[in-house]
Tab-separated table of C-alpha atoms and ligand atoms in Angstrom:
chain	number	residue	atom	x	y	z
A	1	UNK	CA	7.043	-6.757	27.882
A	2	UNK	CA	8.357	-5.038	25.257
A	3	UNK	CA	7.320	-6.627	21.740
A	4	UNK	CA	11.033	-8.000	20.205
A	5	UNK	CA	12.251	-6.145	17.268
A	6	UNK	CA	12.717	-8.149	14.574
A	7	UNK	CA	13.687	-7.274	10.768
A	8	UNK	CA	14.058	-9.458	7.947
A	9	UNK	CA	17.069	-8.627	5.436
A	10	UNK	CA	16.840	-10.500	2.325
A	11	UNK	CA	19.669	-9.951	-0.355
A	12	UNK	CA	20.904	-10.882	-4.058
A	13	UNK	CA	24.108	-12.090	-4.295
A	14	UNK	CA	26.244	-9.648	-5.703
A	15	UNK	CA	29.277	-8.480	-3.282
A	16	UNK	CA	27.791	-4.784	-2.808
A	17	UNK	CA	24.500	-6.655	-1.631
A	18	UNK	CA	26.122	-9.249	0.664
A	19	UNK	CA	28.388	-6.417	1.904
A	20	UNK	CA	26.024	-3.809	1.912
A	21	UNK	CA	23.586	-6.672	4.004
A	22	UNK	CA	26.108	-7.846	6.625
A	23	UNK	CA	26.717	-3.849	7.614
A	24	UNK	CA	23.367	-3.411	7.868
A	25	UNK	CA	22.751	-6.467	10.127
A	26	UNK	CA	25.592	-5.326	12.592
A	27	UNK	CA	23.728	-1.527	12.654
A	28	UNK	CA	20.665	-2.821	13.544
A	29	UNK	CA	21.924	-5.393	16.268
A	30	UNK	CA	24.175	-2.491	17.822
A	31	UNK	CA	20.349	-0.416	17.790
A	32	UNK	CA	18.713	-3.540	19.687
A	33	UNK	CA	16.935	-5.490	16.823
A	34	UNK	CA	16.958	-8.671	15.936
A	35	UNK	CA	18.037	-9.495	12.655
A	36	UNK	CA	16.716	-12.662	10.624
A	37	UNK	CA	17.346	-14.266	7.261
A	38	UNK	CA	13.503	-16.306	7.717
A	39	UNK	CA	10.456	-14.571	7.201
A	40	UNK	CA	7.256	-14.717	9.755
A	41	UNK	CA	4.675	-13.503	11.524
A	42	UNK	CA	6.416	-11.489	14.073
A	43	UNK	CA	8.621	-9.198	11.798
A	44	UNK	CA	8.059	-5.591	11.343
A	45	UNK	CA	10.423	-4.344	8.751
A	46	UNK	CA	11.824	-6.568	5.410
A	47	UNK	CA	14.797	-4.658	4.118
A	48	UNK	CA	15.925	-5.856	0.617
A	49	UNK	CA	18.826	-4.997	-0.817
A	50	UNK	CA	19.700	-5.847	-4.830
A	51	UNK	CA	17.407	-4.535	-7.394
A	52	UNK	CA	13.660	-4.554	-8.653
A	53	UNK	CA	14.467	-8.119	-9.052
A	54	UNK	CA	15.065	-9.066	-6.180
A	55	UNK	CA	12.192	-7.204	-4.619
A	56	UNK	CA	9.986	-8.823	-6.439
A	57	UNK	CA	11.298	-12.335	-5.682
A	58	UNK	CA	10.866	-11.503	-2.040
A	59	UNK	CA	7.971	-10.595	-1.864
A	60	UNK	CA	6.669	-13.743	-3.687
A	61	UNK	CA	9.050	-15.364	-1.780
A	62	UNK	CA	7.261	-14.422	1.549
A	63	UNK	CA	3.780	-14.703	0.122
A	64	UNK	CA	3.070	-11.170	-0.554
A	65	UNK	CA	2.611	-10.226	3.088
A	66	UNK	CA	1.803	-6.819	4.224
A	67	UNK	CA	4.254	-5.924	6.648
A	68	UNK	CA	6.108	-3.453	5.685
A	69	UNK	CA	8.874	-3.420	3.025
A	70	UNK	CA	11.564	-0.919	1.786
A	71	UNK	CA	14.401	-1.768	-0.433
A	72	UNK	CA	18.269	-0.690	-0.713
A	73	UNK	CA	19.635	-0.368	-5.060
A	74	UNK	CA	22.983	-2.167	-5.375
A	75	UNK	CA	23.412	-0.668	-8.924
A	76	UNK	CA	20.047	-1.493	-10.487
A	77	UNK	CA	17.267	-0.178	-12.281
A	78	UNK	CA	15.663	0.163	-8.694
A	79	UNK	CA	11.868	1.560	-9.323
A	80	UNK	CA	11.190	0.225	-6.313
A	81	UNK	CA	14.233	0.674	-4.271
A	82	UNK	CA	13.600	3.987	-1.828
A	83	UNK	CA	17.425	4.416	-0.712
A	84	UNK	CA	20.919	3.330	-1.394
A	85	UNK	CA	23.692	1.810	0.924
A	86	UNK	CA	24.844	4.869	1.565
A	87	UNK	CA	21.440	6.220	3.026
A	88	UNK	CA	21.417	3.715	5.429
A	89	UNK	CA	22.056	5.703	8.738
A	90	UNK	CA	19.801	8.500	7.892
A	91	UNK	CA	17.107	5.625	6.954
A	92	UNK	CA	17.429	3.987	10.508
A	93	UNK	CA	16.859	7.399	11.973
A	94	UNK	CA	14.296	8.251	10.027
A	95	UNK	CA	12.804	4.425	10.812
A	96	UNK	CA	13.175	4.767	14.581
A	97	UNK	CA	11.312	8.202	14.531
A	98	UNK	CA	8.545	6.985	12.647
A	99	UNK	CA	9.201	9.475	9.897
A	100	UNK	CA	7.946	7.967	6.909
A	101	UNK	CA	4.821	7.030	5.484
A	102	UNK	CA	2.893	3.898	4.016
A	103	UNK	CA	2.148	3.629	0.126
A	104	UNK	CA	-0.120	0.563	-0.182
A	105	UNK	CA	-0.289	-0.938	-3.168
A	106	UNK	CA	-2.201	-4.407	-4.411
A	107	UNK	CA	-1.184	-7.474	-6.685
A	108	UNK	CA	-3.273	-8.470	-9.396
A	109	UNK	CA	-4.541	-12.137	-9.532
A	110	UNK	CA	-5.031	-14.645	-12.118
A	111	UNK	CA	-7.168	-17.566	-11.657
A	112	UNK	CA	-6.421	-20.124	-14.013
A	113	UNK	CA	-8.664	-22.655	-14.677
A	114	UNK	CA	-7.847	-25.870	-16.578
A	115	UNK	CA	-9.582	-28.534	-17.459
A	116	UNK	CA	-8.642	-30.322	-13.973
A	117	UNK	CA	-7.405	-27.499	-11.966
A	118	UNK	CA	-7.806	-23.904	-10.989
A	119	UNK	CA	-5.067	-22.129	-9.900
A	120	UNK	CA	-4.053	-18.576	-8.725
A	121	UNK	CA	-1.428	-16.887	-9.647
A	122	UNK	CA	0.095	-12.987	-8.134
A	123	UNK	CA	1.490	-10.331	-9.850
A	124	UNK	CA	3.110	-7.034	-8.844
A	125	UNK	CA	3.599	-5.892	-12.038
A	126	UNK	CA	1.600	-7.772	-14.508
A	127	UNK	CA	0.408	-10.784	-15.597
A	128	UNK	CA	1.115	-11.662	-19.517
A	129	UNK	CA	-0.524	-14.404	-21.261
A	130	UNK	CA	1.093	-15.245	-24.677
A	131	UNK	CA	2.025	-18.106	-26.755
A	132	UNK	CA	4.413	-20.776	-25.667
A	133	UNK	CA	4.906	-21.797	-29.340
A	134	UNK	CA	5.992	-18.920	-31.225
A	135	UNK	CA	2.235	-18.885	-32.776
A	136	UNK	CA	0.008	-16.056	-32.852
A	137	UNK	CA	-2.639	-16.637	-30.139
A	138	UNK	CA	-6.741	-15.928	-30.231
A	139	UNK	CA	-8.034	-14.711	-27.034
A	140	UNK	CA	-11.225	-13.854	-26.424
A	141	UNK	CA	-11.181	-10.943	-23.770
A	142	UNK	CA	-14.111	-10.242	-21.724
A	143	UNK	CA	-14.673	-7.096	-18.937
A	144	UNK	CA	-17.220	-7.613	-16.417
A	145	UNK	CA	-18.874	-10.378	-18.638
A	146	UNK	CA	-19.032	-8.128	-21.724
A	147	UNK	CA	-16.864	-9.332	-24.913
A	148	UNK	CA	-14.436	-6.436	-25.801
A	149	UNK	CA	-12.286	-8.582	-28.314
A	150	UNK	CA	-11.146	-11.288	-30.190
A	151	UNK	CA	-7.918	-10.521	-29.609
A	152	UNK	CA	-4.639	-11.867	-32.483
A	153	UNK	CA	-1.146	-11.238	-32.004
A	154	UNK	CA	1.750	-12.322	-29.219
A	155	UNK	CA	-0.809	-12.043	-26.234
A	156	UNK	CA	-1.786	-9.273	-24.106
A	157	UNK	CA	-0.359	-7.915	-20.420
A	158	UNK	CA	-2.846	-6.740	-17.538
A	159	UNK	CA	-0.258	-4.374	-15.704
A	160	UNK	CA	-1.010	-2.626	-12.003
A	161	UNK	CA	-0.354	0.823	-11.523
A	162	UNK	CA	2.696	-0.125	-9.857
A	163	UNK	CA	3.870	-2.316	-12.752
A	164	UNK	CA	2.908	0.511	-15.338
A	165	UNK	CA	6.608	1.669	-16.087
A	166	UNK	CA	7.918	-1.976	-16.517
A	167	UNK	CA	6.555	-4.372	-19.018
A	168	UNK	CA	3.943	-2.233	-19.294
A	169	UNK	CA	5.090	0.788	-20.430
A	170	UNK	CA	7.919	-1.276	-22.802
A	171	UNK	CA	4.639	-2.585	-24.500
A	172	UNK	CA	3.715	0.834	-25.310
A	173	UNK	CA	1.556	1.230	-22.447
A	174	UNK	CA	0.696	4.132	-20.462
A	175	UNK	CA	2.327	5.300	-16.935
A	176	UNK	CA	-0.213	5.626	-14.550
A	177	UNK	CA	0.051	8.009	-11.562
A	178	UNK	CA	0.249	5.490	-8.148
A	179	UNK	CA	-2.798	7.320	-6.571
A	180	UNK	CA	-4.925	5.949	-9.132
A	181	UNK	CA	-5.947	2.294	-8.485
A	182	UNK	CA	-6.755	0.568	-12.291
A	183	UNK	CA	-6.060	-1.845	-14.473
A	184	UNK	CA	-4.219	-1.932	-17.498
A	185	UNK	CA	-4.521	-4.336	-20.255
A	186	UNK	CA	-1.953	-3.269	-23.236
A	187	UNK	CA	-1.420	-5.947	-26.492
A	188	UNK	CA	1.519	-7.377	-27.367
A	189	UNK	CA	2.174	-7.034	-31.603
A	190	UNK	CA	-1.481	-6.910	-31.671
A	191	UNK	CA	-2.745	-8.221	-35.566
A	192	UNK	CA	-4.652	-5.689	-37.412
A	193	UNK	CA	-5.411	-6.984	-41.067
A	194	UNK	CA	-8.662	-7.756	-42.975
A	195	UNK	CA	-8.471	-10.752	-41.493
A	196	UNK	CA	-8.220	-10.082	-37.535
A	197	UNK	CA	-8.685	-6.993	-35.617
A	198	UNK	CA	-7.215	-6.170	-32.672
A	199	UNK	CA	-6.851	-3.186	-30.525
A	200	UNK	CA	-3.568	-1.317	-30.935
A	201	UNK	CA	-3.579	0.401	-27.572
A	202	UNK	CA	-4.255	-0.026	-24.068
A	203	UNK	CA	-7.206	-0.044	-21.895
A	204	UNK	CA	-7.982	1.070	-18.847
A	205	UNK	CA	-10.152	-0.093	-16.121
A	206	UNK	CA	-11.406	0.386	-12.781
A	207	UNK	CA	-9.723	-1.149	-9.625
A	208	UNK	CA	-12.962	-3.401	-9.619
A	209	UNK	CA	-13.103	-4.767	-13.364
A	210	UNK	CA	-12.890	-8.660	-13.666
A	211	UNK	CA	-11.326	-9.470	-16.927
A	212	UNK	CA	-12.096	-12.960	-18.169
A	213	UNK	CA	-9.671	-14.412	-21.351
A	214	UNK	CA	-11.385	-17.892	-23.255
A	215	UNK	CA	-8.461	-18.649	-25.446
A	216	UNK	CA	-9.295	-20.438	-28.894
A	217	UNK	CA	-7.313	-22.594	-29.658
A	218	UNK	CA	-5.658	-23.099	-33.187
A	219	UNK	CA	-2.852	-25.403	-31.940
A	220	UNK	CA	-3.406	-27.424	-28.068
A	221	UNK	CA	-1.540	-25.648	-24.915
A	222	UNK	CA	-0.464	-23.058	-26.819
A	223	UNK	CA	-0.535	-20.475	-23.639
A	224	UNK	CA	2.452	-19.676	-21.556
A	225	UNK	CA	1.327	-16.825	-17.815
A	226	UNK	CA	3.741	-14.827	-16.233
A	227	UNK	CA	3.894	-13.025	-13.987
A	228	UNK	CA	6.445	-10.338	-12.768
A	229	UNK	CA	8.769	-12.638	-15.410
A	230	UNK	CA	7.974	-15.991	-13.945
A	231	UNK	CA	6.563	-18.405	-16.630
A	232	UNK	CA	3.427	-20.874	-15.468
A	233	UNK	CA	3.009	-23.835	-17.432
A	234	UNK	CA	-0.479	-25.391	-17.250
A	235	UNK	CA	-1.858	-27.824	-19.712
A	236	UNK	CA	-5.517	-27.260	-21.028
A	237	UNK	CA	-6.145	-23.932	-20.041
A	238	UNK	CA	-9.998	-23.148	-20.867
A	239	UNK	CA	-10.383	-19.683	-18.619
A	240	UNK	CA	-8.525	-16.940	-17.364
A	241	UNK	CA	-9.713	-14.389	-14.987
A	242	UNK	CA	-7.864	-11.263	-13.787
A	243	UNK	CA	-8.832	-8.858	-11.354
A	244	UNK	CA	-6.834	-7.345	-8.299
A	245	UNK	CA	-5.823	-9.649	-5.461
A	246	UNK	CA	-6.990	-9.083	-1.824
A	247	UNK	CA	-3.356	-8.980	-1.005
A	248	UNK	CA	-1.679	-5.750	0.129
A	249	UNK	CA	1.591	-4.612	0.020
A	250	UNK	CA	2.665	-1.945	2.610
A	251	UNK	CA	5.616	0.164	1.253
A	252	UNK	CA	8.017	2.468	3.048
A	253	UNK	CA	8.409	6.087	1.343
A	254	UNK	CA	10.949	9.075	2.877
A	255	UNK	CA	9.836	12.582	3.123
A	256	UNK	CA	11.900	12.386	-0.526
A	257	UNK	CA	9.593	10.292	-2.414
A	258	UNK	CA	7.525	11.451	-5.243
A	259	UNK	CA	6.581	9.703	-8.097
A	260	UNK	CA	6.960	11.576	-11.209
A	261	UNK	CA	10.268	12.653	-10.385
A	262	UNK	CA	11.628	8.892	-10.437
A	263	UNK	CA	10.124	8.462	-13.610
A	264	UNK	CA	12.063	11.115	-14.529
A	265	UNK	CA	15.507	10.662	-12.819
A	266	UNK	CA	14.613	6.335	-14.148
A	267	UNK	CA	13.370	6.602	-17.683
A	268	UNK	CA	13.930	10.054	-18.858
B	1	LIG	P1	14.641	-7.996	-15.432
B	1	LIG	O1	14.785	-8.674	-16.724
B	1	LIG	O2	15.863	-7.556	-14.690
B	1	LIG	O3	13.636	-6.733	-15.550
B	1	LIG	C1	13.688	-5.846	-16.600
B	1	LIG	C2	13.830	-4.427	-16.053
B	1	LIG	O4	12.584	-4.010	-15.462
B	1	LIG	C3	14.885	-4.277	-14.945
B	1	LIG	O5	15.667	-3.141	-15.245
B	1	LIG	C4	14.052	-4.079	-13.690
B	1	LIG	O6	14.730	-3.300	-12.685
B	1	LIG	C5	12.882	-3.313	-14.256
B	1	LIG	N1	11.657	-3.269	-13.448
B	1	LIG	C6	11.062	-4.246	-12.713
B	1	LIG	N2	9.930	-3.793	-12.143
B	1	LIG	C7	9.796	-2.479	-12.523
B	1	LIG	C8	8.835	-1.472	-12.267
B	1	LIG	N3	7.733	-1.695	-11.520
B	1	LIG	N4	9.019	-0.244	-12.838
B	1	LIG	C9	10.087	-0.010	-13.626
B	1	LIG	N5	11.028	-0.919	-13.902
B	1	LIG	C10	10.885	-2.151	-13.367
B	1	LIG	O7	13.747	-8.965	-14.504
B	1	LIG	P2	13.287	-8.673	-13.006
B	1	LIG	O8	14.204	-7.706	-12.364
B	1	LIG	O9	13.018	-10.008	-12.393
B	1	LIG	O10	11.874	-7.922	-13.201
B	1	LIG	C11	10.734	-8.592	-13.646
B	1	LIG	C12	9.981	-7.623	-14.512
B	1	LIG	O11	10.671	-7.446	-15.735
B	1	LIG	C13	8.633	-8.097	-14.966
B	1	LIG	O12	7.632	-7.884	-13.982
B	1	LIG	C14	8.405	-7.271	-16.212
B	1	LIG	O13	7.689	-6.077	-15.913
B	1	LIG	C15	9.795	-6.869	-16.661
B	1	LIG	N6	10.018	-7.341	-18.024
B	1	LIG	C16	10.193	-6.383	-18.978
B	1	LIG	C17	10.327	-6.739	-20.309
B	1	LIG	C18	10.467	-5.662	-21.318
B	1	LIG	O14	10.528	-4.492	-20.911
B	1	LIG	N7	10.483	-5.962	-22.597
B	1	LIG	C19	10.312	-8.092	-20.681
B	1	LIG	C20	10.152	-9.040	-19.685
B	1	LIG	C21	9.991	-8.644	-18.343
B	1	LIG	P3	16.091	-3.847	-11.966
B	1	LIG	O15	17.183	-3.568	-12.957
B	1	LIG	O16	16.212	-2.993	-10.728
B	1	LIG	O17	15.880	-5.318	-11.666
B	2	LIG	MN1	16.298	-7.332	-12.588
C-alpha cells in the first residue's frame, strides 16, 4: 500500500497567510495529499506560511521535529522563508520531482538548573540570558570547564549559525557562513571600566563546546532566558549550560538558494 501523503500547513493570521493557506490546501488535495492542521508522526512536509515568526513558533510548536520544513513570506523579514505565494506551483513541482535538497541545521540547548529543578530549554536562534530587573548582571562564563569571564553588562546571547543574522548580528555579532557548525556567544552592553572587564566582542566556538554560566548574584532572581524571543522565568537559577541540542531540523532549499546572496537581498 501506498504510504498516505500527508502535509502539515501551519499559518499566521494575517489575510495573505489564511488566503495564501486555504489555496494551497485545495492544490495539494487536487495533487492527492492529505492536508492537516495537527502535527504527527506520519507527515512528510510542514509548509508554513507568515514570517520568521511564525516559523519559529512552529517549529517549537511541534517539538522541533525533523521532518522536513519549508516556509512561504507573507510580507516579512523571511530569513527563513525559501518561496513566496506566488512560487507555489513551481514549488509543488519541484516537491513532487524530488528536486531540492536538505540543509540540516541544529538548536542549541540550555539546561537550566535551579535550586529545585533542571530544565531544558531550545533555541533556533539563540538563547539570551540577561537581567529581569533592569540591573547589570555578573555572570561567570565558563567553556569546556575553563573560566573565560566574569562577565558585567545586560547579559550575553549564545547564537547558532542559523540565528547569526538575527539577534545575533543586531548585538554586533558576526554572520557566520551555514556550512560552518559553531557557537556564538556575543555580549550585550558589555561593562568595561576599572572596575569590571568584559569582553567587547564575540566568541566563537566549536559545534562541541559546552558553555557553563554561574551567575552572581547582586540582587535574588535577577535572570530572565530566552530563547528565539520567548522569556523563561525560573526562580533561583544557580547554573546554566549551553551547548547544541541533539535535535535536528531538516530544511527544504530550491536549486535558487544560496546563502550570501539573502544576506544580501535581506540586510544589505
Ligand atoms: P520579531 O520581533 O518579529 O523578530 C525581529 C526580526 O528578526 C524580524 O524581522 C524577524 O523576521 C527577524 N528574524 C528572525 N529570525 C531571523 C534569522 N534567523 N535571521 C534573520 N532575521 C531573523 O520576533 P520573531 O519574528 O518572533 O523572531 C524572534 C527573533 O527575534 C529572536 O530569535 C531574535 O533573534 C530576534 N530578536 C531580535 C532583536 C534585535 O534585533 N534587537 C531583539 C529581540 C529579538 P520576520 O519579520 O520574518 O518575523
Ligand atoms: Mn516576526
Amino acid at each position: 500500500m501506498e504510504s498516505t501523503k500527508i502535509i502539515n500547513i501551519v499559518h499566521n493570521n494575517e489575510k495573505l497567510s489564511v488566503d495564501t493557506a486555504y489555496n494551497l490546501k485545495n492544490k495539494l488535495i487536487s495533487l492527492g495529499y492529505t492536508v492537516s492542521n495537527i502535527f504527527n508522526d506520519a507527515v512528510q512536509l510542514i509548509i508554513c506560511i507568515g514570517g520568521d515568526g511564525t516559523f519559529l513558533r512552529a517549529l517549537r510548536n511541534h517539538n522541533f521535529p525533523s521532518t522536513p520544513i519549508i516556509g512561504i513570506n507573507t510580507g516579512h523579514l523571511g530569513f527563513f522563508t525559501e518561496i513566496t505565494p506566488k512560487e507555489i506551483d513551481s514549488f509543488l513541482l519541484k516537491y513532487m520531482s524530488k528536486d531540492y535538497t536538505i540543509q540540516e541545521f541544529i538548536p542549541i540547548k540550555a539546561n537550566i538548573s535551579t535550586r529545585e529543578n533542571c530544565i531544558d530549554v531550545i533555541g533556533i536562534n539563540e538563547i539570551v540570558i540577561k537581567s529581569n530587573k533592569s540591573s547589570t548582571i555578573h555572570l561567570d562564563i565558563y567553556v569546556n570547564n575553563n573560566l573565560i569571564q566574569r562577565f558585567s553588562g545586560d547579559g550575553i546571547l549564545i547564537s547558532t549559525s542559523t540565528g547569526s543574522t538575527a539577534y545575533n548580528y543586531s548585538a554586533g555579532g558576526s554572520i557566520v557562513d551555514p556550512s560552518l557548525n559553531v557557537l556564538q556567544i556575543t555580549p550585550l552592553a558589555p561593562i568595561n571600566t576599572n572596575v569590571y572587564r568584559s569582553f567587547t566582542s564575540s566568541i566563537i566556538l566549536p559545534s562541541d563546546a559546552i558553555i557553563k554560566v554561574n551567575p552572581e548574584y547582586r540582587f535574588e532572581d535577577s535572570l530572565v532566558i530566552v530563547s528565539d524571543g520567548l522569556e523563561h522565568r525560573y526562580n533561583s537559577i544557580m547554573q546554566v549550560d549551553i551547548s547544541l541540542s541533539e535535535y535536528k531540523i531538516n530544511m527544504v532549499r530550491l536549486e535558487s538558494y544560496e546563502f550570501w546572496s539573502r544576506v544580501t537581498s535581506k540586510f544589505l
